[in-house]
């Protein structure tokens, strides 16, 4: 008989430009006509045909035991209709496994999006709403040829749960 999985909780922190840097970029609204600079998403979509689409996801809780990365492109994700959401991430590494000591979880408000750096491990999006539509920018074949998944349950008997230790308001989102 196998032992029950160990459940580790990861507190979600409010996403900010600085605390998300190890994983990618936080992109927030800017004025029309702003000149391109380092606050814009720096994309790597040169290894194939870009795919920009809307994916509809149903609420499935905040527990996970798998984490994925893409080594050929950056990926951008954002929710539609101003809905907040959560994402767990580990920084890119040359290792075939994520470094769980560097795993973080973020609460992402609905008026911005994230760009995941090439190779960033990620689990999510997760959310508390019944259904959320997300826009997703990646390569057309990302989910076929550039989808590397690590299964914590099979390898380490681990599960994770993103928790929201306290209700955070908009003033906690620092830029």
Tab-separated table of C-alpha atoms in Angstrom:
chain	number	residue	atom	x	y	z
A	1	UNK	CA	0.000	0.000	0.000
A	2	UNK	CA	1.390	3.404	-0.931
A	3	UNK	CA	1.705	6.240	1.540
A	4	UNK	CA	-0.579	9.244	1.147
A	5	UNK	CA	1.018	12.161	-0.649
A	6	UNK	CA	2.613	14.924	1.387
A	7	UNK	CA	0.748	18.189	0.819
A	8	UNK	CA	2.820	21.372	0.902
A	9	UNK	CA	1.093	24.728	0.943
A	10	UNK	CA	2.549	27.633	-0.991
A	11	UNK	CA	1.291	31.053	0.105
A	12	UNK	CA	0.323	33.238	-2.840
A	13	UNK	CA	1.994	36.614	-2.814
A	14	UNK	CA	0.704	39.639	-4.658
A	15	UNK	CA	2.586	39.829	-7.935
A	16	UNK	CA	4.900	42.803	-8.476
A	17	UNK	CA	7.455	43.658	-11.147
A	18	UNK	CA	10.410	42.945	-8.826
A	19	UNK	CA	9.219	39.734	-7.158
A	20	UNK	CA	8.303	38.133	-10.492
A	21	UNK	CA	11.657	38.883	-12.240
A	22	UNK	CA	13.214	35.428	-11.618
A	23	UNK	CA	10.357	33.893	-13.624
A	24	UNK	CA	9.593	36.462	-16.308
A	25	UNK	CA	7.855	39.810	-16.548
A	26	UNK	CA	4.742	41.414	-15.169
A	27	UNK	CA	3.147	43.615	-17.817
A	28	UNK	CA	0.797	46.351	-16.617
A	29	UNK	CA	-1.298	48.870	-18.557
A	30	UNK	CA	0.530	51.793	-20.197
A	31	UNK	CA	-0.560	54.880	-22.045
A	32	UNK	CA	-1.230	54.607	-25.764
A	33	UNK	CA	1.715	55.828	-27.822
A	34	UNK	CA	4.343	54.903	-25.204
A	35	UNK	CA	7.682	54.134	-26.825
A	36	UNK	CA	8.928	50.530	-26.496
A	37	UNK	CA	11.080	50.000	-23.411
A	38	UNK	CA	11.959	47.384	-20.797
A	39	UNK	CA	8.437	47.522	-19.302
A	40	UNK	CA	7.073	45.870	-22.473
A	41	UNK	CA	7.081	42.092	-22.883
A	42	UNK	CA	10.393	40.917	-24.312
A	43	UNK	CA	9.281	37.960	-26.410
A	44	UNK	CA	11.082	34.974	-27.906
A	45	UNK	CA	8.801	33.484	-30.552
A	46	UNK	CA	11.500	32.930	-33.188
A	47	UNK	CA	11.445	29.113	-33.108
A	48	UNK	CA	8.112	28.648	-34.852
A	49	UNK	CA	4.773	30.157	-35.741
A	50	UNK	CA	3.298	32.274	-32.922
A	51	UNK	CA	-0.115	31.215	-31.663
A	52	UNK	CA	-2.342	33.756	-29.887
A	53	UNK	CA	-5.612	32.313	-28.659
A	54	UNK	CA	-8.224	32.348	-25.911
A	55	UNK	CA	-8.455	29.267	-23.733
A	56	UNK	CA	-11.468	28.655	-21.511
A	57	UNK	CA	-10.662	26.973	-18.207
A	58	UNK	CA	-13.009	25.679	-15.533
A	59	UNK	CA	-12.227	26.007	-11.839
A	60	UNK	CA	-10.336	22.968	-10.585
A	61	UNK	CA	-9.080	24.103	-7.203
A	62	UNK	CA	-5.539	25.151	-6.348
A	63	UNK	CA	-3.871	21.769	-5.807
A	64	UNK	CA	-1.322	20.408	-8.251
A	65	UNK	CA	1.326	17.728	-8.520
A	66	UNK	CA	2.724	18.527	-11.972
A	67	UNK	CA	4.687	21.502	-13.252
A	68	UNK	CA	5.596	22.243	-16.876
A	69	UNK	CA	8.128	24.271	-18.827
A	70	UNK	CA	8.671	25.311	-22.440
A	71	UNK	CA	12.278	25.544	-23.657
A	72	UNK	CA	11.697	27.040	-27.118
A	73	UNK	CA	9.626	30.141	-26.422
A	74	UNK	CA	8.344	32.670	-23.955
A	75	UNK	CA	4.688	32.397	-23.005
A	76	UNK	CA	2.231	35.154	-22.133
A	77	UNK	CA	-0.912	34.583	-20.099
A	78	UNK	CA	-3.623	36.959	-18.918
A	79	UNK	CA	-7.227	36.653	-17.852
A	80	UNK	CA	-10.141	38.330	-19.565
A	81	UNK	CA	-12.924	40.242	-17.826
A	82	UNK	CA	-10.678	41.481	-15.011
A	83	UNK	CA	-10.646	38.188	-13.094
A	84	UNK	CA	-7.794	37.538	-10.671
A	85	UNK	CA	-5.928	34.236	-10.758
A	86	UNK	CA	-2.962	32.281	-9.372
A	87	UNK	CA	0.173	30.712	-10.816
A	88	UNK	CA	2.949	28.651	-9.211
A	89	UNK	CA	6.411	29.000	-10.769
A	90	UNK	CA	10.029	27.860	-10.466
A	91	UNK	CA	12.827	29.703	-12.275
A	92	UNK	CA	14.372	28.328	-15.460
A	93	UNK	CA	17.223	25.879	-14.870
A	94	UNK	CA	19.497	23.621	-16.860
A	95	UNK	CA	18.331	20.718	-14.710
A	96	UNK	CA	15.587	18.413	-15.951
A	97	UNK	CA	13.810	18.995	-12.633
A	98	UNK	CA	12.517	22.168	-10.997
A	99	UNK	CA	14.138	23.468	-7.813
A	100	UNK	CA	11.244	23.388	-5.353
A	101	UNK	CA	13.209	25.497	-2.869
A	102	UNK	CA	12.718	28.357	-5.349
A	103	UNK	CA	9.032	27.703	-6.028
A	104	UNK	CA	6.711	30.656	-5.530
A	105	UNK	CA	3.035	31.310	-6.075
A	106	UNK	CA	1.488	34.584	-7.183
A	107	UNK	CA	-1.928	36.169	-7.126
A	108	UNK	CA	-2.292	37.990	-10.434
A	109	UNK	CA	-4.886	40.684	-10.817
A	110	UNK	CA	-7.082	40.824	-13.895
A	111	UNK	CA	-5.731	44.057	-15.387
A	112	UNK	CA	-2.256	42.793	-16.285
A	113	UNK	CA	-0.541	39.762	-17.768
A	114	UNK	CA	2.594	37.722	-17.237
A	115	UNK	CA	5.318	36.727	-19.635
A	116	UNK	CA	7.065	33.525	-18.587
A	117	UNK	CA	10.749	33.431	-19.444
A	118	UNK	CA	11.938	30.571	-21.662
A	119	UNK	CA	12.235	27.479	-19.446
A	120	UNK	CA	10.217	28.821	-16.494
A	121	UNK	CA	8.427	25.989	-14.728
A	122	UNK	CA	4.749	26.771	-14.169
A	123	UNK	CA	1.581	25.243	-12.740
A	124	UNK	CA	-1.697	26.968	-13.440
A	125	UNK	CA	-3.551	29.131	-14.077
A	126	UNK	CA	-5.674	28.479	-10.984
A	127	UNK	CA	-8.576	30.617	-9.818
A	128	UNK	CA	-11.632	30.713	-7.583
A	129	UNK	CA	-14.145	31.743	-10.270
A	130	UNK	CA	-16.285	29.076	-11.974
A	131	UNK	CA	-14.814	29.743	-15.444
A	132	UNK	CA	-12.115	32.098	-16.710
A	133	UNK	CA	-11.046	32.838	-20.276
A	134	UNK	CA	-7.307	33.395	-20.687
A	135	UNK	CA	-5.406	34.753	-23.619
A	136	UNK	CA	-2.301	32.744	-24.331
A	137	UNK	CA	0.651	33.592	-26.583
A	138	UNK	CA	3.084	30.782	-27.351
A	139	UNK	CA	4.122	28.823	-30.452
A	140	UNK	CA	1.626	26.887	-32.542
A	141	UNK	CA	3.263	23.568	-31.590
A	142	UNK	CA	4.250	24.359	-27.989
A	143	UNK	CA	1.902	21.786	-26.484
A	144	UNK	CA	3.084	19.110	-28.923
A	145	UNK	CA	6.890	19.422	-29.027
A	146	UNK	CA	7.895	21.834	-26.242
A	147	UNK	CA	5.953	20.626	-23.229
A	148	UNK	CA	8.163	19.162	-20.501
A	149	UNK	CA	6.337	18.094	-17.346
A	150	UNK	CA	7.689	17.036	-13.963
A	151	UNK	CA	5.373	14.889	-11.828
A	152	UNK	CA	6.035	15.517	-8.113
A	153	UNK	CA	3.525	12.888	-7.055
A	154	UNK	CA	5.195	10.082	-9.010
A	155	UNK	CA	8.769	11.139	-8.224
A	156	UNK	CA	8.580	12.581	-4.693
A	157	UNK	CA	5.097	11.699	-3.382
A	158	UNK	CA	4.366	15.451	-3.177
A	159	UNK	CA	1.369	17.618	-3.886
A	160	UNK	CA	1.166	21.382	-3.607
A	161	UNK	CA	-1.663	23.756	-2.838
A	162	UNK	CA	-1.648	27.479	-3.482
A	163	UNK	CA	-3.150	29.230	-0.492
A	164	UNK	CA	-4.231	32.823	-0.113
A	165	UNK	CA	-3.317	33.552	3.534
A	166	UNK	CA	-5.188	36.829	3.626
A	167	UNK	CA	-7.400	38.762	1.284
A	168	UNK	CA	-5.143	41.228	-0.490
A	169	UNK	CA	-6.415	44.506	-1.886
A	170	UNK	CA	-5.158	46.460	-4.867
A	171	UNK	CA	-2.821	48.602	-2.760
A	172	UNK	CA	-0.644	45.526	-2.215
A	173	UNK	CA	0.246	45.272	-5.907
A	174	UNK	CA	3.498	47.200	-6.038
A	175	UNK	CA	5.246	48.208	-9.234
